[in-house]
Short mmCIF file of C-alpha atoms and ligand atoms in Angstrom, two decimals:
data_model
loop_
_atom_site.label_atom_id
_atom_site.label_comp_id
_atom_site.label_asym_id
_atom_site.label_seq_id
_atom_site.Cartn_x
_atom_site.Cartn_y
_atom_site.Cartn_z
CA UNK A 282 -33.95 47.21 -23.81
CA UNK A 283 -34.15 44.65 -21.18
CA UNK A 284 -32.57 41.25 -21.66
CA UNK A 285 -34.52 37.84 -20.83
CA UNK A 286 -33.24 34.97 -20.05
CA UNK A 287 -35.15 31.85 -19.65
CA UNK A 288 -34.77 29.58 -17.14
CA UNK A 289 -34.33 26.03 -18.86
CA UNK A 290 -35.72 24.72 -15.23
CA UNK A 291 -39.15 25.19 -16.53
CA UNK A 292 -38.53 23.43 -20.04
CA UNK A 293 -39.10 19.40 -20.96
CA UNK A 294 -35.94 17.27 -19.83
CA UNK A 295 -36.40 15.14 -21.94
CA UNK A 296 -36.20 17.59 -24.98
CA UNK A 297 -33.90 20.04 -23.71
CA UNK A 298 -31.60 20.54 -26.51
CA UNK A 299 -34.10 21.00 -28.92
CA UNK A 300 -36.19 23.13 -25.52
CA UNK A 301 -32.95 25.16 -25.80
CA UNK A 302 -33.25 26.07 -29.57
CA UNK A 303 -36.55 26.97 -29.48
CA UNK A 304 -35.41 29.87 -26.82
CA UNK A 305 -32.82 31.02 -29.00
CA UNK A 306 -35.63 31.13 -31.99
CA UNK A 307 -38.12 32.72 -29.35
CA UNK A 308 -35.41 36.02 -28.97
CA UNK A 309 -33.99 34.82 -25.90
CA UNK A 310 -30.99 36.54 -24.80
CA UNK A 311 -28.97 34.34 -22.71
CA UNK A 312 -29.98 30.68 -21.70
CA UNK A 313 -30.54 30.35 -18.18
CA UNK A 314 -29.26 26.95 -16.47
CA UNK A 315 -30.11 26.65 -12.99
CA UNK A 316 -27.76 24.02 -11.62
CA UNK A 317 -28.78 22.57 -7.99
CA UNK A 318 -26.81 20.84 -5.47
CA UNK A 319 -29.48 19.28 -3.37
CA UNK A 320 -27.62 20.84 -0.53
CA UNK A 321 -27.36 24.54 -1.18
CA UNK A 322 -30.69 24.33 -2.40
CA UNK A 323 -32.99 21.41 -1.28
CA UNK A 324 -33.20 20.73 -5.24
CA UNK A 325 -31.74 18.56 -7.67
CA UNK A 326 -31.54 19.84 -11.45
CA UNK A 327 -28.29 18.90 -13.68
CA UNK A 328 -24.78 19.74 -13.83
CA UNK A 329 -21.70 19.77 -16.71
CA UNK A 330 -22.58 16.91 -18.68
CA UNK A 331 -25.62 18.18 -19.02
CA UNK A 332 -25.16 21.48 -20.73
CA UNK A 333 -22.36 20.36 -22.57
CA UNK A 334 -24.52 18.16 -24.26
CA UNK A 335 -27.41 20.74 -24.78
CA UNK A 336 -24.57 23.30 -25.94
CA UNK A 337 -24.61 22.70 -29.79
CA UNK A 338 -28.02 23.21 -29.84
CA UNK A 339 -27.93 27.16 -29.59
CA UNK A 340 -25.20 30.00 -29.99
CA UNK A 341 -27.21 32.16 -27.46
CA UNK A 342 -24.86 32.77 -24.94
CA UNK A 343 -24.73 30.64 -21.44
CA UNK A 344 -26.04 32.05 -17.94
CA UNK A 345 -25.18 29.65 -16.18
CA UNK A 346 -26.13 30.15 -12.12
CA UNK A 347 -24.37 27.52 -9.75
CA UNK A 348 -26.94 26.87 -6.28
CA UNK A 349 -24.04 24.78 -5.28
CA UNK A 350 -22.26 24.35 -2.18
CA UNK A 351 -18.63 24.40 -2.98
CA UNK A 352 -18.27 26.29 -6.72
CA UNK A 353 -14.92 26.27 -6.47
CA UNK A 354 -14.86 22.29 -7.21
CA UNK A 355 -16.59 23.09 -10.37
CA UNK A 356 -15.42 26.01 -12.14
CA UNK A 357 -13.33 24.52 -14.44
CA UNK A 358 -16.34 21.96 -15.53
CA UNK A 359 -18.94 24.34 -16.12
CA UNK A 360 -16.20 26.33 -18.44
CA UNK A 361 -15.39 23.87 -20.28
CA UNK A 362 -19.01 22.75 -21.26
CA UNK A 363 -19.77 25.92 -22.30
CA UNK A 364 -20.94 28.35 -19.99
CA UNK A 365 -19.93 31.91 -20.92
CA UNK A 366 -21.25 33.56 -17.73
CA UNK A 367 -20.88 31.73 -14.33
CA UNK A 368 -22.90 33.10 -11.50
CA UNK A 369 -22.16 31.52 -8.02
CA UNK A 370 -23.66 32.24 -4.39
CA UNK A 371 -22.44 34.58 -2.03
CA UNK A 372 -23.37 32.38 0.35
CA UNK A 373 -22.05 29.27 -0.85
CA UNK A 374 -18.03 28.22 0.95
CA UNK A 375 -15.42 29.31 -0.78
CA UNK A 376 -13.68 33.07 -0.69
CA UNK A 377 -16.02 35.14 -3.16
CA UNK A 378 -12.60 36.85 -4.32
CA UNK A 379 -10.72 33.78 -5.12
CA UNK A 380 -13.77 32.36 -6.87
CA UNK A 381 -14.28 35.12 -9.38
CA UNK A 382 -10.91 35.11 -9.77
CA UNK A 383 -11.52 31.24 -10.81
CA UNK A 384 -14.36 32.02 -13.02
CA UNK A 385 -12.46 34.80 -14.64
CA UNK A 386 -9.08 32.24 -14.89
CA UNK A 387 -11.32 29.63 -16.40
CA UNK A 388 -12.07 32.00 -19.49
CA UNK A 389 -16.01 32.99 -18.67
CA UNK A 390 -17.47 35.80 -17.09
CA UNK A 391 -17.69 36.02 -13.55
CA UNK A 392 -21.18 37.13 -11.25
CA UNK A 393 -22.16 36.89 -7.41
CA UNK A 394 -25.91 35.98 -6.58
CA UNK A 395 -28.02 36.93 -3.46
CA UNK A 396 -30.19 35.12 -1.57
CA UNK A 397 -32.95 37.39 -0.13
CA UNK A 398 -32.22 37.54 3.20
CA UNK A 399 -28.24 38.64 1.81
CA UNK A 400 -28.09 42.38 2.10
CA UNK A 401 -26.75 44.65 -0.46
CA UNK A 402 -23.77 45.58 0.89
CA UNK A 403 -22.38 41.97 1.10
CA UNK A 404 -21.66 42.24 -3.01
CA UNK A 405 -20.22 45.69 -2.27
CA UNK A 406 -16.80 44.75 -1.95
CA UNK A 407 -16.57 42.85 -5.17
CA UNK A 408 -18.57 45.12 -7.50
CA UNK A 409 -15.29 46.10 -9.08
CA UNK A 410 -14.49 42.64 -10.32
CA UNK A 411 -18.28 41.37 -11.28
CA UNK A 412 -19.77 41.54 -14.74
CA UNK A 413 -23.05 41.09 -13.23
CA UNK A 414 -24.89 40.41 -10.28
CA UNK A 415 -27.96 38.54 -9.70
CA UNK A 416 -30.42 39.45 -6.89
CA UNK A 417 -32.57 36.75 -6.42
CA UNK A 418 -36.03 37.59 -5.71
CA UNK A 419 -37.16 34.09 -4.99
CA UNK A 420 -35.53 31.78 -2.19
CA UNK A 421 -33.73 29.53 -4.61
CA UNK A 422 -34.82 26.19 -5.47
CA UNK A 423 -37.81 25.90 -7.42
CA UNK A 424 -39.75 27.78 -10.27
CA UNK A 425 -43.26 29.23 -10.16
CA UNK A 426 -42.80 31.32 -6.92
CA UNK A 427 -43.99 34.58 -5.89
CA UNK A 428 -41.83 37.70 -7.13
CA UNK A 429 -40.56 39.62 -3.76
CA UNK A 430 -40.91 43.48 -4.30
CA UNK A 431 -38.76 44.34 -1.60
CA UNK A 432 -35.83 43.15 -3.66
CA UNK A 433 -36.39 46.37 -5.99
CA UNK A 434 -34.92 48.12 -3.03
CA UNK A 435 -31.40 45.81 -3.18
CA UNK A 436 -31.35 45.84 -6.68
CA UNK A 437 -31.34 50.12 -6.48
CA UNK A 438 -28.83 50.34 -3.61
CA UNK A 439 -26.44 47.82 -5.87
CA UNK A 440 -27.25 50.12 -8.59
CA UNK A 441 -26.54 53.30 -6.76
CA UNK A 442 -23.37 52.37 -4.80
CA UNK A 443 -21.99 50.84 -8.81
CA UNK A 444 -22.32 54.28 -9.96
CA UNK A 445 -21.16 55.64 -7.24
CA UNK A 446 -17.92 53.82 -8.26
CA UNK A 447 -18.09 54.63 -11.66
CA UNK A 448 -18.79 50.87 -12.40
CA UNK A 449 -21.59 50.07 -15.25
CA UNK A 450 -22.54 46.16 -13.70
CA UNK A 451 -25.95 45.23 -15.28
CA UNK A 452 -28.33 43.55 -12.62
CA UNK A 453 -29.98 40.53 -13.22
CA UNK A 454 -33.38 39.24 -11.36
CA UNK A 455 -34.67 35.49 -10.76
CA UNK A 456 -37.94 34.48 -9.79
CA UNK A 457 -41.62 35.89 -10.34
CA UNK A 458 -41.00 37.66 -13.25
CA UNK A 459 -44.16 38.51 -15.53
CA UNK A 460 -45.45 40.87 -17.24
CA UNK A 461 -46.40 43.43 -14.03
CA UNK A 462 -43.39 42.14 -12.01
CA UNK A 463 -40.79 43.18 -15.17
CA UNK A 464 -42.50 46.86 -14.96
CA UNK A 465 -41.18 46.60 -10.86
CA UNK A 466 -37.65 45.45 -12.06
CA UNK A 467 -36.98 47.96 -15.09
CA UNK A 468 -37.71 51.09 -12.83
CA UNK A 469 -35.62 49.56 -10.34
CA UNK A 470 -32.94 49.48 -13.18
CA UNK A 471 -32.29 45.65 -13.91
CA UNK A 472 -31.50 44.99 -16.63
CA UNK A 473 -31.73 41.40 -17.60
CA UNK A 474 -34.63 38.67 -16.49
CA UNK A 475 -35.10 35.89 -16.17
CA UNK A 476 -37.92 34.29 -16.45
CA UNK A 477 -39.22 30.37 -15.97
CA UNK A 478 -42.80 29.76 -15.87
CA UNK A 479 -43.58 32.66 -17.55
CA UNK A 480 -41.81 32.18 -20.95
CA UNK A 481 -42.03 28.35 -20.96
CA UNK A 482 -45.66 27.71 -19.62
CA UNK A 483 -46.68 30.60 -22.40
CA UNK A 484 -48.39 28.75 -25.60
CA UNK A 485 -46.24 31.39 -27.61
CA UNK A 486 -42.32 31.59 -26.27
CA UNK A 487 -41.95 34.58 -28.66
CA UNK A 488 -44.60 36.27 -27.91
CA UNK A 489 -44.19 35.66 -24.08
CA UNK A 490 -40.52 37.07 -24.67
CA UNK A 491 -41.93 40.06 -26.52
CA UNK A 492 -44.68 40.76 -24.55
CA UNK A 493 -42.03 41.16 -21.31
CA UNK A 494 -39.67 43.90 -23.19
CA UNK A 495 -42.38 45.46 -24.24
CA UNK A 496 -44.01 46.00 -20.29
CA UNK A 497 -40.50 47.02 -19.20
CA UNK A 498 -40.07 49.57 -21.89
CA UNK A 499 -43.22 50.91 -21.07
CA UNK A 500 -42.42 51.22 -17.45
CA UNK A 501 -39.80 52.89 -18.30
CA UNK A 502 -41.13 55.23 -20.84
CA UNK A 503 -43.88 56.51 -18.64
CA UNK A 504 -41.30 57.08 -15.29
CA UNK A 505 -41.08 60.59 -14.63
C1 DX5 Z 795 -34.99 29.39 -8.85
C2 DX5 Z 795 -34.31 29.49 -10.20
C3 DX5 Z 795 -35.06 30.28 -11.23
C4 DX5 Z 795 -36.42 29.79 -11.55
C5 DX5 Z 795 -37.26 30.91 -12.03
O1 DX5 Z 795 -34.09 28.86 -7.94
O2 DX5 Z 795 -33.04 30.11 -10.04
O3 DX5 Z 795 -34.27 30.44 -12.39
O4 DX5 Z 795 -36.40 28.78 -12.52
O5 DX5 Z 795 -38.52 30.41 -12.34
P1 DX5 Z 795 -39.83 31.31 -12.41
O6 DX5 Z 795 -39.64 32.31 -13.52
O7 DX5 Z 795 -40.88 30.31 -12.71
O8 DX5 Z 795 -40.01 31.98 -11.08
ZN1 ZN Z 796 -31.66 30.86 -11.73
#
């Protein structure tokens, strides 16, 4: 069954604790918290403070996906306000090794995003060491953009070379995602969404949530 995660980028700031419950209540599977640097991203969201103080409001677990420059700086925070996954860029500064290493240190679970123009391979050396990986099929940034299909095509040569290595890492996808664009991505094999605009702009966040398994089980179903 695929996972969604919505992206809390999309919900009211000024509500987002109680934004954050109603997820959980929707089905929501993790809580996505897009946290944005203004200079690995031209973007400005929130940071620690902020999702400590939205933590109480849900026991959903954490996805918690640093656009940041310099992750390193901030592992520690971001653990300690409660993230339980922490997903940083591969091309943010920093050695990718020594900042998983970090994440994993800090007590949470460590995973390596792409940018689109990032080929597959570049996560290849660390697949051993990732409990996820997020291929981003947006430029990060901002909600409401246009899912890019050519992604599906990183997101199977991750896949393939994994298995290849007997490794079982589930692959995550951000940006775009709707109801024909979650068909794309559970043929491709990803396994958890997220989704922004399309849960949160929905007059029904359960039934949005629903309505997205239910298109990527029947992609699935009906592949040959
Ligand atoms: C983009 C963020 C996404 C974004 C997705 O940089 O990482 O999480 O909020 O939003 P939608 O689903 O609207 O494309
Ligand atoms: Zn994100």
């Amino acid at each position: 069954m695929m996972k969604i995660a919505p992206s809390m980028l999309s919900s009211d700031f000024a509500r987002m604790g109680e934004e954050t419950r109603r997820m959980e209540e929707a089905g929501a599977d993790f809580i996505h918290l897009d946290v944005m640097d203004g200079i690995f991203v031209p973007n400005l969201t929130f940071g620690a403070p902020v999702i400590r103080a939205i933590r109480p409001y849900a026991a959903t677990p954490f996805d918690v996906h640093l656009m940041i420059q310099r992750p390193q700086l901030y592992i520690r925070d971001f653990a300690e306000a409660g993230a339980d996954s922490i997903t940083f860029h591969l091309e943010a500064e920093g050695d990718p090794a020594e900042t998983i290493r970090l994440i994993r240190e800090a007590g949470c679970r460590p995973a390596v995003s792409l940018k689109p123009g990032t080929p597959a391979e570049a996560v290849f050396p660390y697949l051993a060491e990732l409990s996820m990986v997020l291929v981003m099929t947006v430029e990060p940034g901002f909600g409401g953009q246009k899912f890019q299909q050519p992604m599906m095509d990183k997101v199977r040569a991750i896949r393939a070379r994994a298995m290849a290595q007997g490794l079982d890492v589930p692959i995550e996808i951000d940006g775009g995602v709707n109801l024909e664009t979650i068909a794309e991505a559970a043929r491709a094999g990803v396994s958890i969404c997220v989704a922004g605009t399309g849960v949160f702009k929905a007059p029904d966040a359960a039934e949005a949530i629903r309505a997205l398994k239910e298109a990527a089980q029947a992609a699935c179903a009906a592949q040959p």
